[in-house]
Tab-separated table of C-alpha atoms and ligand atoms in Angstrom:
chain	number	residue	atom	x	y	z
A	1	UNK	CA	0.000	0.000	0.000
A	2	UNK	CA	2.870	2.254	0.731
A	3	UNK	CA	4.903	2.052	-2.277
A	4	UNK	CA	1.273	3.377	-3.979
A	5	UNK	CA	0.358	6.047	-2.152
A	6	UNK	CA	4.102	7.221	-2.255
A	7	UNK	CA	3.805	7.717	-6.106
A	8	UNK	CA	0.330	8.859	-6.155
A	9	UNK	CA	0.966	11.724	-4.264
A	10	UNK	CA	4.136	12.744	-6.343
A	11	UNK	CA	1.367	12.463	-8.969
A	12	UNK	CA	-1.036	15.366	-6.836
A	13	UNK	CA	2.070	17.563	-6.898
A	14	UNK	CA	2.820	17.374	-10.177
A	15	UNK	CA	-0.705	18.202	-11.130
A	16	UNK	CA	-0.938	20.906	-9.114
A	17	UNK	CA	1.868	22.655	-10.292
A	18	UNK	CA	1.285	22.176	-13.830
A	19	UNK	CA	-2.133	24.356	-12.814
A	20	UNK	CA	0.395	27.012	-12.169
A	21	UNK	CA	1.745	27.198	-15.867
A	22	UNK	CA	0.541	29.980	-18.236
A	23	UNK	CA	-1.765	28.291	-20.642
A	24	UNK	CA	-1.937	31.278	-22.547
A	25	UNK	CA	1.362	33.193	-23.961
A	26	UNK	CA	1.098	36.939	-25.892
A	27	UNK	CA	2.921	40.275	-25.427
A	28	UNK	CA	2.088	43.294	-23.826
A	29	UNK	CA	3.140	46.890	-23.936
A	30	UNK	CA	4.270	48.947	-21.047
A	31	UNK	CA	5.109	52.370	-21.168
A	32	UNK	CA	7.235	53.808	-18.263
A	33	UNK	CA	6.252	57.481	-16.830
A	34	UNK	CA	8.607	58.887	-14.319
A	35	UNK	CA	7.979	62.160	-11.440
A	36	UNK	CA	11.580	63.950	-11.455
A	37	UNK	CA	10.405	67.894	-10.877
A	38	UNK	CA	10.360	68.149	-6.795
A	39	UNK	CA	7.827	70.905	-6.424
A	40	UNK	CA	5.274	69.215	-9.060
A	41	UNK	CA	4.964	65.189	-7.760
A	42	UNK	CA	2.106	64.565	-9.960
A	43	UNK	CA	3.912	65.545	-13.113
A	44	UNK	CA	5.077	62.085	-14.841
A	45	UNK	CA	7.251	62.359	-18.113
A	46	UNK	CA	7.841	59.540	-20.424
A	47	UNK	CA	11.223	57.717	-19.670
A	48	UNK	CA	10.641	54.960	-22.277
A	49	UNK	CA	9.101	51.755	-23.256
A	50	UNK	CA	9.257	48.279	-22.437
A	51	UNK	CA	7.417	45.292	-24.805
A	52	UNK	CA	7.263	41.981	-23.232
A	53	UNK	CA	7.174	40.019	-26.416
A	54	UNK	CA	6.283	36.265	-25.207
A	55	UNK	CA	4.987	36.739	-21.532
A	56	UNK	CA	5.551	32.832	-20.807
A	57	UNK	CA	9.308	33.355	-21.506
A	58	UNK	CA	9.990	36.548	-20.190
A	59	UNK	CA	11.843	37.995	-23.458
A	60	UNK	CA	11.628	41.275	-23.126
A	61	UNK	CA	12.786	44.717	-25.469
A	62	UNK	CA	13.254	48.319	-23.518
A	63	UNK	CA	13.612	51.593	-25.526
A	64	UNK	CA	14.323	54.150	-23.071
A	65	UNK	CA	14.938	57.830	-23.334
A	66	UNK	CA	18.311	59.141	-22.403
A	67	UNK	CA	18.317	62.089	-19.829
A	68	UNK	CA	18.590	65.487	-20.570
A	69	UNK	CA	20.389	67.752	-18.591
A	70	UNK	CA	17.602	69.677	-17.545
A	71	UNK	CA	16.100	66.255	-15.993
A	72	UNK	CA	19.328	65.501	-15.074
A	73	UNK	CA	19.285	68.442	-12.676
A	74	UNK	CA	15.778	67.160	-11.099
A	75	UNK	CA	17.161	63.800	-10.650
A	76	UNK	CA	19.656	65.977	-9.008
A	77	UNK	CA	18.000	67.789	-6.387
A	78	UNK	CA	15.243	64.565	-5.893
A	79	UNK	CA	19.160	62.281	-4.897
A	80	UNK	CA	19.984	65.283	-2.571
A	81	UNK	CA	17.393	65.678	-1.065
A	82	UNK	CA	16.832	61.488	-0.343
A	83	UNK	CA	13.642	61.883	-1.684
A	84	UNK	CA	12.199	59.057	-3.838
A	85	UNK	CA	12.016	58.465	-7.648
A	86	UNK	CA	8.344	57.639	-8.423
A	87	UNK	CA	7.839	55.710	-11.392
A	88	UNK	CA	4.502	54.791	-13.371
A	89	UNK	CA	4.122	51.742	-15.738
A	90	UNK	CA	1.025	51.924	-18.177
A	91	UNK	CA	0.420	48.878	-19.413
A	92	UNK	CA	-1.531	49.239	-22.235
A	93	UNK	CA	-4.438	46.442	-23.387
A	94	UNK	CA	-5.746	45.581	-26.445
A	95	UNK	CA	-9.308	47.861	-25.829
A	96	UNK	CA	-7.111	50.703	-25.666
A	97	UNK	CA	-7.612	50.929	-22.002
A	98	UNK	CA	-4.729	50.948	-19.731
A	99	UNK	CA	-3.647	50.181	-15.602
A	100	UNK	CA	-1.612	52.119	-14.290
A	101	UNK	CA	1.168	50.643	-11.624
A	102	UNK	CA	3.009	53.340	-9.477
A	103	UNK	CA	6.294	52.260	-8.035
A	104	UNK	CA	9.301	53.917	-6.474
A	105	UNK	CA	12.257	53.524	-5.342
A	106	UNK	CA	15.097	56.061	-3.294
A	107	UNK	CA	16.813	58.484	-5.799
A	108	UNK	CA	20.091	58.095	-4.385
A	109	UNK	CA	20.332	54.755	-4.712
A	110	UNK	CA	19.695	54.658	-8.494
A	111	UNK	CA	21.780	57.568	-8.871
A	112	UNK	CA	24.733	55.282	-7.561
A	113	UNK	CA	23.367	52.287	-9.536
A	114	UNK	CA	24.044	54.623	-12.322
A	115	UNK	CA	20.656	54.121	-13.569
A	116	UNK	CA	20.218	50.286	-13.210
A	117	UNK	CA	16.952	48.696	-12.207
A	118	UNK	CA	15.174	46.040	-12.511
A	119	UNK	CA	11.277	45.751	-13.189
A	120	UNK	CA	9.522	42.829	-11.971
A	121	UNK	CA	6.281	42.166	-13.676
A	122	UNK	CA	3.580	40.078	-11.515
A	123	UNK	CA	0.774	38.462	-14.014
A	124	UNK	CA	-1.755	36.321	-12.436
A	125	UNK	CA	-2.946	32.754	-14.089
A	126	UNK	CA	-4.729	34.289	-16.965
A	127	UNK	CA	-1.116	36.470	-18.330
A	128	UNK	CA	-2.873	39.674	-16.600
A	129	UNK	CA	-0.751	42.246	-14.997
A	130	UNK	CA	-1.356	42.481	-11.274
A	131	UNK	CA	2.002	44.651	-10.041
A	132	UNK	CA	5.094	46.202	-11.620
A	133	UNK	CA	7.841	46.659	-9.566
A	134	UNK	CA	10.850	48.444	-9.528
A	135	UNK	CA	14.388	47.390	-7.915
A	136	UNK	CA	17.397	49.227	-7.632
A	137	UNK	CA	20.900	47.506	-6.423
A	138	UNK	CA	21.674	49.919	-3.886
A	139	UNK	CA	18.568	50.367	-2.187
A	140	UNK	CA	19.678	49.097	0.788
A	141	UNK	CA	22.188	51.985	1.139
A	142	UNK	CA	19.957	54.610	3.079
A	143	UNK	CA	22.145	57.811	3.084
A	144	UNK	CA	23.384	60.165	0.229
A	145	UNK	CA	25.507	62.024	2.180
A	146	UNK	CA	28.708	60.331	0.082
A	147	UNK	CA	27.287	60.752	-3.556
A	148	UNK	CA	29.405	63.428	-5.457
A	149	UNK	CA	28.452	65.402	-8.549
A	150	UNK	CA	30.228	63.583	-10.573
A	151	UNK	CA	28.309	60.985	-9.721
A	152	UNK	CA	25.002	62.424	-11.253
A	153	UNK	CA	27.003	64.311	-13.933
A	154	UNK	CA	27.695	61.222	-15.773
A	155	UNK	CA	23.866	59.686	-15.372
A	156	UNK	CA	22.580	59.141	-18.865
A	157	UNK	CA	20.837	56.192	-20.237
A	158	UNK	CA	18.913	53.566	-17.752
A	159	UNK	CA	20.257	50.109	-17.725
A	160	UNK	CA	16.460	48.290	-17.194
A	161	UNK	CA	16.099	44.254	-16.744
A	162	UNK	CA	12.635	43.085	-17.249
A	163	UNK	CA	11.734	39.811	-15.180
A	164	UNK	CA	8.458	38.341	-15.991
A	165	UNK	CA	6.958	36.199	-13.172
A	166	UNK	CA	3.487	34.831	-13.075
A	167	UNK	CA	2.304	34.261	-9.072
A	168	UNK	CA	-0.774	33.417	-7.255
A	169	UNK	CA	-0.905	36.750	-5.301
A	170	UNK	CA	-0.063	39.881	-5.789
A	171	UNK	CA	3.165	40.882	-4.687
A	172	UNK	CA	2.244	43.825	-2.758
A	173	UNK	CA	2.652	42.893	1.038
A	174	UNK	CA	-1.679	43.064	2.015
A	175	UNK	CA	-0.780	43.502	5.881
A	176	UNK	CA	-4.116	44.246	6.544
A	177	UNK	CA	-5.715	41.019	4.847
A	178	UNK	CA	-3.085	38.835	6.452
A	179	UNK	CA	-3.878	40.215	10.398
A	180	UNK	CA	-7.656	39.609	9.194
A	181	UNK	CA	-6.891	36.302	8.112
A	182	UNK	CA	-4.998	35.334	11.331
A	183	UNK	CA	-7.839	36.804	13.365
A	184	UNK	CA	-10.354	34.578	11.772
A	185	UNK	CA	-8.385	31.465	12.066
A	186	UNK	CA	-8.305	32.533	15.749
A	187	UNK	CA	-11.686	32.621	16.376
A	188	UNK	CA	-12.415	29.833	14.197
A	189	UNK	CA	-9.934	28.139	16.821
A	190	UNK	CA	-12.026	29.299	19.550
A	191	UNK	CA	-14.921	28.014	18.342
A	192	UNK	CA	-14.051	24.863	18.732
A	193	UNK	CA	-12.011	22.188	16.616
A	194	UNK	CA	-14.922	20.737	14.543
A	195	UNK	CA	-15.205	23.789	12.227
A	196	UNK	CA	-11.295	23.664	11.365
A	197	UNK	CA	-11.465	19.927	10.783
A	198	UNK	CA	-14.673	20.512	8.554
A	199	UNK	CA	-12.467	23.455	6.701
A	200	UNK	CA	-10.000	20.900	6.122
A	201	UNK	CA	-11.987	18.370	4.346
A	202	UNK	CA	-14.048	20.653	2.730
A	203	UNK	CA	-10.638	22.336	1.667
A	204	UNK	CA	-8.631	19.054	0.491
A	205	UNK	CA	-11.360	16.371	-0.454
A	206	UNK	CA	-10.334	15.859	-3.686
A	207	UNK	CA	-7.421	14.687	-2.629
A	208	UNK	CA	-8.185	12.818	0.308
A	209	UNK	CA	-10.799	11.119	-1.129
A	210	UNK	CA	-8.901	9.513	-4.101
A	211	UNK	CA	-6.424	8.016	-1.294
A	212	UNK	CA	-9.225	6.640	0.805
A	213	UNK	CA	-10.462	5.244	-2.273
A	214	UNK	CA	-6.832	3.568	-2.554
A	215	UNK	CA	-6.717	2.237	0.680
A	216	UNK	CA	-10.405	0.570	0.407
A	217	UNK	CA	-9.750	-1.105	-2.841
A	218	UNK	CA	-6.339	-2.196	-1.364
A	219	UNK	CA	-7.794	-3.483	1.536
A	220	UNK	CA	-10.308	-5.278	-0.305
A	221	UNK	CA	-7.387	-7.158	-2.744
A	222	UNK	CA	-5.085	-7.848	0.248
A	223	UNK	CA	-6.818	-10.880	2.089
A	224	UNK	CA	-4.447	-9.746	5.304
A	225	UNK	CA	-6.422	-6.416	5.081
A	226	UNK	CA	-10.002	-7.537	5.681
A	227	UNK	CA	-9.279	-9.369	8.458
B	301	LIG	C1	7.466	55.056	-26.520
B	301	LIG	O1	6.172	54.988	-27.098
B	301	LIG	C2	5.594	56.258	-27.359
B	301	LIG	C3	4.188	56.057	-27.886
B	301	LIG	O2	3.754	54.763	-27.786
B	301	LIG	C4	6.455	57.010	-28.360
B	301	LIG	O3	5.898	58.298	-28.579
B	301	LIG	C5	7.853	57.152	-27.797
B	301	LIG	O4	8.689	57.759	-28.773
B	301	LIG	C6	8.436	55.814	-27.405
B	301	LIG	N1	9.699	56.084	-26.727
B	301	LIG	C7	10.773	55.323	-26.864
B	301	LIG	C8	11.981	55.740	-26.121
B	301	LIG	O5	10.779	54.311	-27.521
């Protein structure tokens, strides 16, 4: 009976997870807005565009503007200042209509990246978008107090990776969800055990069921078993 159920559960797993492969593959179009000016946040500029041309393998084209001086000198001021770089992805859909994804990261660190990030792109089951976010190298490096002029006199072209990932949730941390969640299974606890154990079942039956199937049909071949 054991060398069955061993197998048939390696079986489960690999069914599962095949549930968690894109069935369906196509490109999308994202167009990247970034705030630079200080004194007007809510003014976004085009900084370029990215085209994620098979979504199940990731490959992935950016066309990026270079920066002018005069943004240059905003980038500037945002690094000095340890304020952050916002960023806006638009990713466009076939109706025409687009969602808009607002990340950001701290100036100074991609101003000592040298304008290297990295954009990860969430899609749920169905190849939607469900979060763009941006990474930057040094953003664990708090303080601008050592970045020189030189160091933002020489910024010029971004240096973007696009990683494509497809996940089951999106990847912004939901803290308020989660303390919900953990406050429900409490009471449920305090309730009493027979609603967990009927959330269980309820949860898993279709695979507990096939193995008690298994063990009946098992038992009912092995003479040693029915008696
Ligand atoms: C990005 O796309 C827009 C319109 O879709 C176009 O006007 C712009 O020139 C493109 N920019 C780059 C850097 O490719």
């Amino acid at each position: 009976m054991k060398q069955l159920v061993l197998p048939f559960l390696c079986y489960l797993v690999v069914l599962i997870n095949a549930q968690l492969h894109l069935e369906y593959d196509g490109w999308l179009n994202i167009e990247l807005y970034h705030a630079l000016d200080i004194h007007e946040p809510q003014k976004f500029t085009l900084r370029g565009n990215v085209t994620i041309t098979s979504v199940n393998t990731g490959s992935a084209t950016v066309s990026q503007e270079s920066l002018t001086a005069h943004d240059r000198n905003k980038f500037r001021q945002l690094a000095e200042e340890n304020r952050l770089y916002r960023m806006e992805a638009h990713v466009l859909r076939e109706d025409g209509s687009r969602s808009r994804f607002l990340t950001s990261s701290k100036a100074c660190a991609l101003a000592k990246s040298q304008l290297t990030d990295v954009l990860w792109v969430s899609l749920d089951h169905a190849g939607s978008v469900i979060g763009i976010t941006q990474s930057v190298n040094h953003g664990n490096f708090g303080d601008c107090r050592d970045l020189t002029n030189r160091d933002i006199d020489v910024l010029d072209e971004f240096n973007t990776d696009v990683y494509v990932k497809a996940i089951e949730n999106a990847p912004v941390p939901d803290t308020a969800s989660f303390i919900q969640k953990l406050e429900r299974e409490r009471e449920a606890r305090e309730r009493g055990e027979t609603k967990d154990s009927r959330g269980f079942f309820a949860k898993y039956w279709m695979y507990i069921v096939p193995v008690v199937i298994l063990v009946l049909i098992s038992g009912a071949t092995n003479p040693e078993g029915q008696r």
